[in-house]
mmCIF file of C-alpha atoms in Angstrom:
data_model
loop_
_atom_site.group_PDB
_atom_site.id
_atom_site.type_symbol
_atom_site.label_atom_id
_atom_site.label_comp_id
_atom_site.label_asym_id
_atom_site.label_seq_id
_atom_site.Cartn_x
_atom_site.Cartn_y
_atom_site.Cartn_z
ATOM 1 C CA UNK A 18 108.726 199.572 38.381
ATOM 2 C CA UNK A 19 111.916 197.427 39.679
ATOM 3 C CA UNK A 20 109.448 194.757 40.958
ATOM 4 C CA UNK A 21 107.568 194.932 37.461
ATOM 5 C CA UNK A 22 111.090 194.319 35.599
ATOM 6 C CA UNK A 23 111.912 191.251 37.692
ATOM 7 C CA UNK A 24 109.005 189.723 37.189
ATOM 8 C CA UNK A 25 109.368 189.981 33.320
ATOM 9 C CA UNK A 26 112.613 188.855 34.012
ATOM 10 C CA UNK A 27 111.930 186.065 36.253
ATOM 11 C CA UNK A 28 109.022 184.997 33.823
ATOM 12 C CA UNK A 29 111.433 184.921 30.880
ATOM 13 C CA UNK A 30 113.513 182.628 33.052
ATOM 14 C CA UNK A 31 111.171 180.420 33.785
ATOM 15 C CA UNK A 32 109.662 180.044 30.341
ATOM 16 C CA UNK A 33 113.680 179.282 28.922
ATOM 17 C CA UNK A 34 113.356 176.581 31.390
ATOM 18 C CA UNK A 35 110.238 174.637 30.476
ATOM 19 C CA UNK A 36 108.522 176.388 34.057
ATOM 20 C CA UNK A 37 105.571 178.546 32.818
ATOM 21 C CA UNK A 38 103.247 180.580 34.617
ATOM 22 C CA UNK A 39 100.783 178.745 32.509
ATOM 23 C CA UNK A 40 100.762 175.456 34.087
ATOM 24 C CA UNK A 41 103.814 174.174 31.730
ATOM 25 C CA UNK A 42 105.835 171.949 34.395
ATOM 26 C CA UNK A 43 107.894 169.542 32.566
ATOM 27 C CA UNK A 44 109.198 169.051 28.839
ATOM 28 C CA UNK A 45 109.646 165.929 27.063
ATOM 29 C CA UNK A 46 111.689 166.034 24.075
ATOM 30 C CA UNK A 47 111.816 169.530 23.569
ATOM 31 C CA UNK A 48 108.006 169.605 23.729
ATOM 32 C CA UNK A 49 106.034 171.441 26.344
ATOM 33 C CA UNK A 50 103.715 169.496 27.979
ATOM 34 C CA UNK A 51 100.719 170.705 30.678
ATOM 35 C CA UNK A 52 100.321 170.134 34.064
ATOM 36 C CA UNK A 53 97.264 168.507 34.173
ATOM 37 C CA UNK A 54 98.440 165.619 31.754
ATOM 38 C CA UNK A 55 101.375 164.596 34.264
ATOM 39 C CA UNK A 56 99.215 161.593 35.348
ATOM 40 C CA UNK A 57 98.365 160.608 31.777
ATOM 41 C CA UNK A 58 102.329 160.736 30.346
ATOM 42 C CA UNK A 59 102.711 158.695 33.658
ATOM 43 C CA UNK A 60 100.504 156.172 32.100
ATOM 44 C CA UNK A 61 102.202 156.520 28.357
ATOM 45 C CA UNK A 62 105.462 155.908 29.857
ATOM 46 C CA UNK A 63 104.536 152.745 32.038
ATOM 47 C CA UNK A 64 103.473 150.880 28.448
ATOM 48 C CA UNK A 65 107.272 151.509 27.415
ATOM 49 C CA UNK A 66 106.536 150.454 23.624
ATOM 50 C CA UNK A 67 103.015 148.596 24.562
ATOM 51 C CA UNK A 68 99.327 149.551 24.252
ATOM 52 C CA UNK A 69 98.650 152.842 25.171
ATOM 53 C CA UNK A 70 96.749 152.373 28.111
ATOM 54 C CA UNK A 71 95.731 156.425 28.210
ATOM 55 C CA UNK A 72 94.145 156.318 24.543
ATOM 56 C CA UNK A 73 92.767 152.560 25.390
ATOM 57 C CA UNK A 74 90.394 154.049 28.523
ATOM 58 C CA UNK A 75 89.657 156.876 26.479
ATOM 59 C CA UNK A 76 88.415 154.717 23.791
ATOM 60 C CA UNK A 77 86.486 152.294 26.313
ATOM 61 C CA UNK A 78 85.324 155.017 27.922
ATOM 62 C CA UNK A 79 84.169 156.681 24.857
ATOM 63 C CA UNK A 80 82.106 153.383 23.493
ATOM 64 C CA UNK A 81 80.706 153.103 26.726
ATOM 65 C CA UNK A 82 79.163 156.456 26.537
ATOM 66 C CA UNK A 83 78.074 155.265 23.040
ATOM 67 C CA UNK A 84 76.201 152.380 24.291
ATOM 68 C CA UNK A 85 75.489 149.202 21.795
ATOM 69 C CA UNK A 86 73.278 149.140 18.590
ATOM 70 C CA UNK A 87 69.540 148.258 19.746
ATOM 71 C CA UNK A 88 68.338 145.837 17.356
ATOM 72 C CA UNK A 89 64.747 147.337 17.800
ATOM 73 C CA UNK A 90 65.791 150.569 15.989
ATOM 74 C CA UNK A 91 66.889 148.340 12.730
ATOM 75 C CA UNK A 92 64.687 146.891 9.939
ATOM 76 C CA UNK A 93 62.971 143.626 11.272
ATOM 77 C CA UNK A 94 65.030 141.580 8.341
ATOM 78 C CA UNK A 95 68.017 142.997 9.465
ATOM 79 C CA UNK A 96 67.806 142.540 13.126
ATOM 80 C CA UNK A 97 67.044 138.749 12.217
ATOM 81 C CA UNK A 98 69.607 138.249 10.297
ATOM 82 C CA UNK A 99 71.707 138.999 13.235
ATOM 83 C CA UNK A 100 70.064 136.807 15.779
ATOM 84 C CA UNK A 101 69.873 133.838 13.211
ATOM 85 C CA UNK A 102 73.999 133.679 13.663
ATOM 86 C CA UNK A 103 73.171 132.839 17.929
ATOM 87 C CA UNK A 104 72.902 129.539 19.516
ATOM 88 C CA UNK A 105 69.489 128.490 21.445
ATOM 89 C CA UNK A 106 71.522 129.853 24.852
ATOM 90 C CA UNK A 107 72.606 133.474 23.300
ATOM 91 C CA UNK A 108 68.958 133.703 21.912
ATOM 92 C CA UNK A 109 67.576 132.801 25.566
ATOM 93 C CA UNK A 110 69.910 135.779 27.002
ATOM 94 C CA UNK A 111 69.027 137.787 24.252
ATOM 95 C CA UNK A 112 65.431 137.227 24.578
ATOM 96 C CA UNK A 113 66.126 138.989 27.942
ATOM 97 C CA UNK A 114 66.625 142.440 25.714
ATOM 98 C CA UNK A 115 65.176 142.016 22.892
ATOM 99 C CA UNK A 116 61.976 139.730 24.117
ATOM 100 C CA UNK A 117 59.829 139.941 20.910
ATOM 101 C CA UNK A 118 62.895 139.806 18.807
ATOM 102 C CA UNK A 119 64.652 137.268 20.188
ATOM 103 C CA UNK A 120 61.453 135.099 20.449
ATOM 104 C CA UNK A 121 60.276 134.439 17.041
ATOM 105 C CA UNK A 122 58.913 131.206 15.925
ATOM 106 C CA UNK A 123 61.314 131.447 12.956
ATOM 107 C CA UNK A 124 64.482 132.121 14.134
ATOM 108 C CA UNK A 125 63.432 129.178 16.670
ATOM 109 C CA UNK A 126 62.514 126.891 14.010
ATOM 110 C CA UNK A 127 65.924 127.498 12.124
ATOM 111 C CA UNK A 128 67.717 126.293 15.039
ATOM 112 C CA UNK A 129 65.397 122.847 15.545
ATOM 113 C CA UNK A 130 66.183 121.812 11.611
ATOM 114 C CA UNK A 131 69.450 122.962 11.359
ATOM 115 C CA UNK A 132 70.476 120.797 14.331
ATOM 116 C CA UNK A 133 67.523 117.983 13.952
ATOM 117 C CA UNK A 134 67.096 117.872 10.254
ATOM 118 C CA UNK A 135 63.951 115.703 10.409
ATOM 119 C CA UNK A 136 61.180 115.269 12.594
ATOM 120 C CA UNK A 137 57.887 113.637 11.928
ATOM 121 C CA UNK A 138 56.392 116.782 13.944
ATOM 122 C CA UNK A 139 57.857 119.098 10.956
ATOM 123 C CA UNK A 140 55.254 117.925 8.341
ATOM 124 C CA UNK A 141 52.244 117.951 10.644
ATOM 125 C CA UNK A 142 49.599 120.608 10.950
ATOM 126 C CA UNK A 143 51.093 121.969 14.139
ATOM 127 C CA UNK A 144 48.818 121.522 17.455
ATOM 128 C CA UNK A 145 47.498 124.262 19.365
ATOM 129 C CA UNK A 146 50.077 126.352 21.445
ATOM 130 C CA UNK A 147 52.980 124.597 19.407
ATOM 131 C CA UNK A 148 56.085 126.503 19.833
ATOM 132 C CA UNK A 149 59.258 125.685 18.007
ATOM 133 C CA UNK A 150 61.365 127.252 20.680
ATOM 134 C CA UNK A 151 59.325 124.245 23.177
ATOM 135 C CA UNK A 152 59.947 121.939 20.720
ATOM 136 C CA UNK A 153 63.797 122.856 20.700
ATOM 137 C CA UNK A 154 63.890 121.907 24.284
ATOM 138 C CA UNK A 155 62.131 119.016 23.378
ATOM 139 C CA UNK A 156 64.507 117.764 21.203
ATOM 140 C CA UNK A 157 67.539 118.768 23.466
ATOM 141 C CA UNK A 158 66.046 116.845 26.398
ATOM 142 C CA UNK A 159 64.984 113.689 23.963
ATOM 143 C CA UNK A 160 68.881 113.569 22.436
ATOM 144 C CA UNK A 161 70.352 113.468 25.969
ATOM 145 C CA UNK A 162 67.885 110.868 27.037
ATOM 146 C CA UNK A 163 69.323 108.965 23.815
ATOM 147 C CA UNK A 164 72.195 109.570 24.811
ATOM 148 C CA UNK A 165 72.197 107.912 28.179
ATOM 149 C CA UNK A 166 69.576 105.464 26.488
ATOM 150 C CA UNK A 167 68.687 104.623 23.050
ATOM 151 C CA UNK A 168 65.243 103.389 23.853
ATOM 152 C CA UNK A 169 64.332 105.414 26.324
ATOM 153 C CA UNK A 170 65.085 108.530 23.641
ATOM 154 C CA UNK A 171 63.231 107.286 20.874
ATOM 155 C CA UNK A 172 60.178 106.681 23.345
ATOM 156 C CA UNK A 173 60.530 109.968 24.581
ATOM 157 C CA UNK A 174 59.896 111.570 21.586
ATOM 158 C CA UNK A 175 57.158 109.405 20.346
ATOM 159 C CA UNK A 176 55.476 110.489 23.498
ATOM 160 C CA UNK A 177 56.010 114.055 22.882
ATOM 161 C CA UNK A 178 54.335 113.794 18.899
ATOM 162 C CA UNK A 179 58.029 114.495 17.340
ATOM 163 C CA UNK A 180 58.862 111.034 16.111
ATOM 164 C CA UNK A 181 56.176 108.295 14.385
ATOM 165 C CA UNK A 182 56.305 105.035 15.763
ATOM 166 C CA UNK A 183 58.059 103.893 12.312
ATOM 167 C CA UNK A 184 61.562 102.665 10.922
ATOM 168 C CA UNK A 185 61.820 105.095 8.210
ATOM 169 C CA UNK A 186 60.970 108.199 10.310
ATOM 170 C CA UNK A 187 63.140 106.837 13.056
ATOM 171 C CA UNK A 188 66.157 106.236 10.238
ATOM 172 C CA UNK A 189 65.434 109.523 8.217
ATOM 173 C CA UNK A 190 65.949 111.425 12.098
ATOM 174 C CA UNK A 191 69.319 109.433 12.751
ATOM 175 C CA UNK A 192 70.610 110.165 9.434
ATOM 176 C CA UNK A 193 69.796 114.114 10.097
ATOM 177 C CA UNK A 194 71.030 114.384 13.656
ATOM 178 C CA UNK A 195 74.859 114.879 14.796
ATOM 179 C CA UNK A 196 73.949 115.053 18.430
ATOM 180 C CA UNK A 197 73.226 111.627 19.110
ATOM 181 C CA UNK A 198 76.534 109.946 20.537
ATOM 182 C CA UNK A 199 78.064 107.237 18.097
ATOM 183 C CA UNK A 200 78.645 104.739 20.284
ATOM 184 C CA UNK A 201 75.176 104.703 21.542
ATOM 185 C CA UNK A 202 73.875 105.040 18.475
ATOM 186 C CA UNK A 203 75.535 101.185 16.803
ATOM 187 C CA UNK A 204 74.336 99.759 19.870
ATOM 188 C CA UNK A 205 70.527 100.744 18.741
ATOM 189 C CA UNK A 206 70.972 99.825 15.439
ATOM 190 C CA UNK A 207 72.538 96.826 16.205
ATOM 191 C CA UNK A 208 69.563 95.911 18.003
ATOM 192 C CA UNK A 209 66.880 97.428 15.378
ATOM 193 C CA UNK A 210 68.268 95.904 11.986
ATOM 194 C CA UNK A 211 64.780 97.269 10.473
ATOM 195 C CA UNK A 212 65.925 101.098 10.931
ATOM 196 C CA UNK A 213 69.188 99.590 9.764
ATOM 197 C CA UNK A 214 67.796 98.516 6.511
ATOM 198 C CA UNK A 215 65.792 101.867 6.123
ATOM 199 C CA UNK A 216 69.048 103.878 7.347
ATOM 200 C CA UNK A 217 71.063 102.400 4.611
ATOM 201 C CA UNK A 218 68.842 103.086 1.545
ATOM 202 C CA UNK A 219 69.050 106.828 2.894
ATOM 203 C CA UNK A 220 72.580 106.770 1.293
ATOM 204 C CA UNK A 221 73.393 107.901 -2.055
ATOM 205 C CA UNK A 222 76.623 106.899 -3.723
ATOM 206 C CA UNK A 223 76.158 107.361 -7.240
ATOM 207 C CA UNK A 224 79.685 107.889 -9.053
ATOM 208 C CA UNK A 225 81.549 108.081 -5.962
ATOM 209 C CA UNK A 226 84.886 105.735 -6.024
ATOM 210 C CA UNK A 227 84.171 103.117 -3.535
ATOM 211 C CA UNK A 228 86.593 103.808 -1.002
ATOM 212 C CA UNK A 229 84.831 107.255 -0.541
ATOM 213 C CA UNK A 230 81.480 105.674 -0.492
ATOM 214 C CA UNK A 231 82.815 103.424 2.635
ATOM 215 C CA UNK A 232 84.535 106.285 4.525
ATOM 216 C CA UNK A 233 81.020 108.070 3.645
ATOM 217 C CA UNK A 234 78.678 105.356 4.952
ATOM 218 C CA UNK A 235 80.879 104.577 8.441
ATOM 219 C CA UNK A 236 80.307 108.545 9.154
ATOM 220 C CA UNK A 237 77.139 107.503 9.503
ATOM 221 C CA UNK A 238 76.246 104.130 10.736
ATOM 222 C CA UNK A 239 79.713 103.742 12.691
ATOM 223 C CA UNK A 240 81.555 100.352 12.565
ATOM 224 C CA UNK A 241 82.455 97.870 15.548
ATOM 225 C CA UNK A 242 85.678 98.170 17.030
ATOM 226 C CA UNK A 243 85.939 94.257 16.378
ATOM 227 C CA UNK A 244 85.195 91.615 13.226
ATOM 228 C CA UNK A 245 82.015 90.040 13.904
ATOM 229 C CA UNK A 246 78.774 89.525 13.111
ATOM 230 C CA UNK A 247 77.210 92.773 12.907
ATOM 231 C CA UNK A 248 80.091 93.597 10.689
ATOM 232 C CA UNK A 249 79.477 91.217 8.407
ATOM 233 C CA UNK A 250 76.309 92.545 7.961
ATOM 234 C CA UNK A 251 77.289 96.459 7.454
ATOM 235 C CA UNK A 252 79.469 95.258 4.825
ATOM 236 C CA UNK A 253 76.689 93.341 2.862
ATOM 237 C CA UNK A 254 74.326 95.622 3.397
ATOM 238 C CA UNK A 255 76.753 98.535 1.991
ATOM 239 C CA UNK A 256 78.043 96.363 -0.795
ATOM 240 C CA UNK A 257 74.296 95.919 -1.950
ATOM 241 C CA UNK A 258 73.220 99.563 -1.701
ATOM 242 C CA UNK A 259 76.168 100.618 -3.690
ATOM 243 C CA UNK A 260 75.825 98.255 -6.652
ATOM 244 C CA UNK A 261 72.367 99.739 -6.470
ATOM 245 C CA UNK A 262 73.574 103.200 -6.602
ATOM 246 C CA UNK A 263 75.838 102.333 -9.692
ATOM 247 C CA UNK A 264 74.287 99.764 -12.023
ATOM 248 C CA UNK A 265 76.208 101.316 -14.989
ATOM 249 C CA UNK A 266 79.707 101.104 -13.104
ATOM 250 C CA UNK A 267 79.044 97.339 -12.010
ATOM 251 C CA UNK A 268 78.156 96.477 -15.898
ATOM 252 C CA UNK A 269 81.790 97.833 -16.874
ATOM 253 C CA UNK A 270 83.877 96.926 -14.323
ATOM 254 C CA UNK A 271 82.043 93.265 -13.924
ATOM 255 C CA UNK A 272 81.857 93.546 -10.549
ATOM 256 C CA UNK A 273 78.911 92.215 -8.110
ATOM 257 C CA UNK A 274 77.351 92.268 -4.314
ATOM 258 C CA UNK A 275 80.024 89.475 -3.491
ATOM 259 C CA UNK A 276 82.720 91.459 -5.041
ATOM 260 C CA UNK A 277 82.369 94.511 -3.784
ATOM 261 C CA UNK A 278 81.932 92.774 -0.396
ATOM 262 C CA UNK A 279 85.513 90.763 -0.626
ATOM 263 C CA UNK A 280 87.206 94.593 -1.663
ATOM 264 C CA UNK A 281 85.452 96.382 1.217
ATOM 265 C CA UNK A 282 87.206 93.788 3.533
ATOM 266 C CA UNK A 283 90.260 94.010 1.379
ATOM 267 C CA UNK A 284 90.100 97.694 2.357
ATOM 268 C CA UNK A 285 89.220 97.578 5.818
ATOM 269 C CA UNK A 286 92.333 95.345 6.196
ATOM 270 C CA UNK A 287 95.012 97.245 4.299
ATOM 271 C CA UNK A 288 93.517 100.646 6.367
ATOM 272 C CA UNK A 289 94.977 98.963 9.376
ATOM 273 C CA UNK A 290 97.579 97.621 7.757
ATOM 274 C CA UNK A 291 98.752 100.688 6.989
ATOM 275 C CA UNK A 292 97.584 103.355 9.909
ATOM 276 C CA UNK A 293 98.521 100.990 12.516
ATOM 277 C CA UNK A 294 101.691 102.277 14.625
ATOM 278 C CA UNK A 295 101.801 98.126 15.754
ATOM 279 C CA UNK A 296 102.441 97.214 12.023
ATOM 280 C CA UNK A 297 105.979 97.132 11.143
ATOM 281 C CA UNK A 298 106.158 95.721 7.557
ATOM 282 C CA UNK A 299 103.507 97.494 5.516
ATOM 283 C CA UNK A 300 101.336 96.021 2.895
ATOM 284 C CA UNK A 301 102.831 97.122 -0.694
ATOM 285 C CA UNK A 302 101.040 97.586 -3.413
ATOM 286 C CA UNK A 303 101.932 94.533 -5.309
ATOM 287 C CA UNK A 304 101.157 92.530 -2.251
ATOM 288 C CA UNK A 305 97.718 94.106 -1.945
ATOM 289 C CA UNK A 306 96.698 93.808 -5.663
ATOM 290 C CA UNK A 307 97.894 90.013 -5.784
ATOM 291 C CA UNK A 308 96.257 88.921 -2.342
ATOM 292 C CA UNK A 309 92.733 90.876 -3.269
ATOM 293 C CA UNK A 310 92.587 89.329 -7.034
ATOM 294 C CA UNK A 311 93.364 86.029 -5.184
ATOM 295 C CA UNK A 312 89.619 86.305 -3.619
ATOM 296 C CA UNK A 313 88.123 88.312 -6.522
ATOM 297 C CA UNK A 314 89.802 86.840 -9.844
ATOM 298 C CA UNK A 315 87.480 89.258 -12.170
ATOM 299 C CA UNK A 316 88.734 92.478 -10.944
ATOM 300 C CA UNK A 317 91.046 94.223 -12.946
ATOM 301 C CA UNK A 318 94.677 95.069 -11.848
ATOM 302 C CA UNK A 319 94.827 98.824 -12.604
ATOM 303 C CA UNK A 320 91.313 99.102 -10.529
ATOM 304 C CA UNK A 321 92.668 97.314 -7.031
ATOM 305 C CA UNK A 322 96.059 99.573 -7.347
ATOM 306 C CA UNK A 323 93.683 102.649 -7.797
ATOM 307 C CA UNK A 324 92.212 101.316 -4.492
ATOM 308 C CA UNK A 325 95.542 101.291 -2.909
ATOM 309 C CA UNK A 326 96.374 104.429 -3.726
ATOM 310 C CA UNK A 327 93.586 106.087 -2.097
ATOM 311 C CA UNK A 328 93.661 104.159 1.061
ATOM 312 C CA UNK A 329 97.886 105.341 0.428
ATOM 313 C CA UNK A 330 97.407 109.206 0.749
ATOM 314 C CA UNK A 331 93.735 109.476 2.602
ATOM 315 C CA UNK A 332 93.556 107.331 5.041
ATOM 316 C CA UNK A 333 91.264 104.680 6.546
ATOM 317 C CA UNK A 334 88.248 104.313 5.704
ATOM 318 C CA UNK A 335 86.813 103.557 8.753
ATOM 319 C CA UNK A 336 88.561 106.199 11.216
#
């Protein structure tokens, strides 16, 4: 009975303490806390203030057990939907999960016109065994070939059926591709004024204020780094399409081919006038509106300063 007492005794001790017979070892803030989660306050108390690394495995453990959503087990819409949002290389790695998913002629074709806008190959009856996710490597292959060279690319895909041997189907696929490189790309048309000409009547700047339509236009067909020749003839050929474009605007404002020529230059000039670190004394505004009316005399005043302004706060027009 004396041993019994001692142990009650010894128990009660232990317990005032924070040592149970339970498994209690340690306290923490007045709070009991059980032997087998030594190693995980361990952890808590290495983040001092940080993540909590214990609750972070648990989690990561825990969506690991949960595996990810299969895309088979979702509506067919809905599982398209999601693989419309992946490049041609996440589709190709997805196609390893999901192969009749990931492989469909649609999702493959939304990724060859939203990159290569036209192709002659798009408004054909499509040959036997045509595959859109071919053609995209098609297209990839013939825009690198461009790339390293113009003619070589366009040849390429003539041979492969995806471009007509014609200056309008050639322009219509320039103006809606951004993965041909720039440089490249005035070199070509530089040598084929024809898809020039057909490149520039692609362009539509109805009621756009001309120093918008130019900044528009050299997105596109991308000016020489020097005055020259070719140019010369970007200008004219701009200054012609947008008189085109606004027949109403020229009629009102007075203004011709010839004059809208001489302010596109004016523009051009006061852009690097102005953005040009190696300019010291910028071109005001009086100076601008006295030296363009100097070359165009029917231009208003109010009309050049408007120009200035814009080139003022945007920017060139030809960065």
């Amino acid at each position: 009975m004396g041993q019994g007492l001692w142990r009650i005794a010894r128990n009660q001790q232990l317990q005032q303490q924070g040592y149970g017979g339970q498994g209690y070892l340690t306290r923490e803030h007045g709070r009991r806390i059980p032997a087998n989660s030594v190693s995980n306050t361990s952890h808590r108390k290495q983040a001092q203030g940080g993540i909590d690394i214990y609750h972070l495995l648990k989690t990561r453990k825990s969506k690991e057990q949960e595996g990810f959503i299969n895309l088979e087990m979702l509506p067919p819409e809905l599982s398209f939907t999601i693989l419309s949002y992946l490049n041609a290389t996440d589709l190709c790695l997805a196609s390893c999960v999901w192969q009749d998913l990931a492989n469909d002629e649609l999702l493959w074709q939304g990724l060859c016109k939203s990159t290569w806008g036209h192709c002659s190959i798009y408004n054909k009856n499509p040959p036997l065994g045509f595959s859109f996710r071919k053609l995209y490597m098609q297209l990839d292959e013939g825009s690198l070939t461009f790339n390293a060279n113009p003619d070589e690319g366009v040849n390429y895909f003539m041979s492969k059926g995806i471009l007509d041997d014609s200056s309008k189907e050639i322009a219509k696929f320039i103006f809606c591709t951004r993965t041909l490189n720039w440089k490249k790309l005035r070199i070509y048309l530089d040598e084929r004024r024809d898809v020039l000409d057909d490149l520039v009547t692609l362009h539509n700047f109805r009621n756009q204020f001309l120093p918008n339509a130019l900044r528009e236009f050299f997105r596109h067909i991308h000016a020489p780094e020097e005055r020259g020749e070719y140019l010369e003839t970007l200008i004219t050929k701009f200054s012609h399409r947008f008189c085109a474009c606004n027949p109403d605007l020229m009629r009102e404002l007075g203004l011709s081919p010839d004059a809208v020529y001489v302010l596109c230059y004016s523009l051009i000039l006061l852009s690097i006038d102005l953005t040009s670190p190696h300019v010291k004394n910028k071109m005001s505004k009086r100076e601008f509106i006295r030296n363009t009316r100097r070359a165009a005399q029917n231009i208003s005043e109010d009309f050049v300063g408007h120009l200035y302004d814009n080139i003022y706060l945007i920017g060139h027009v030809a960065a």
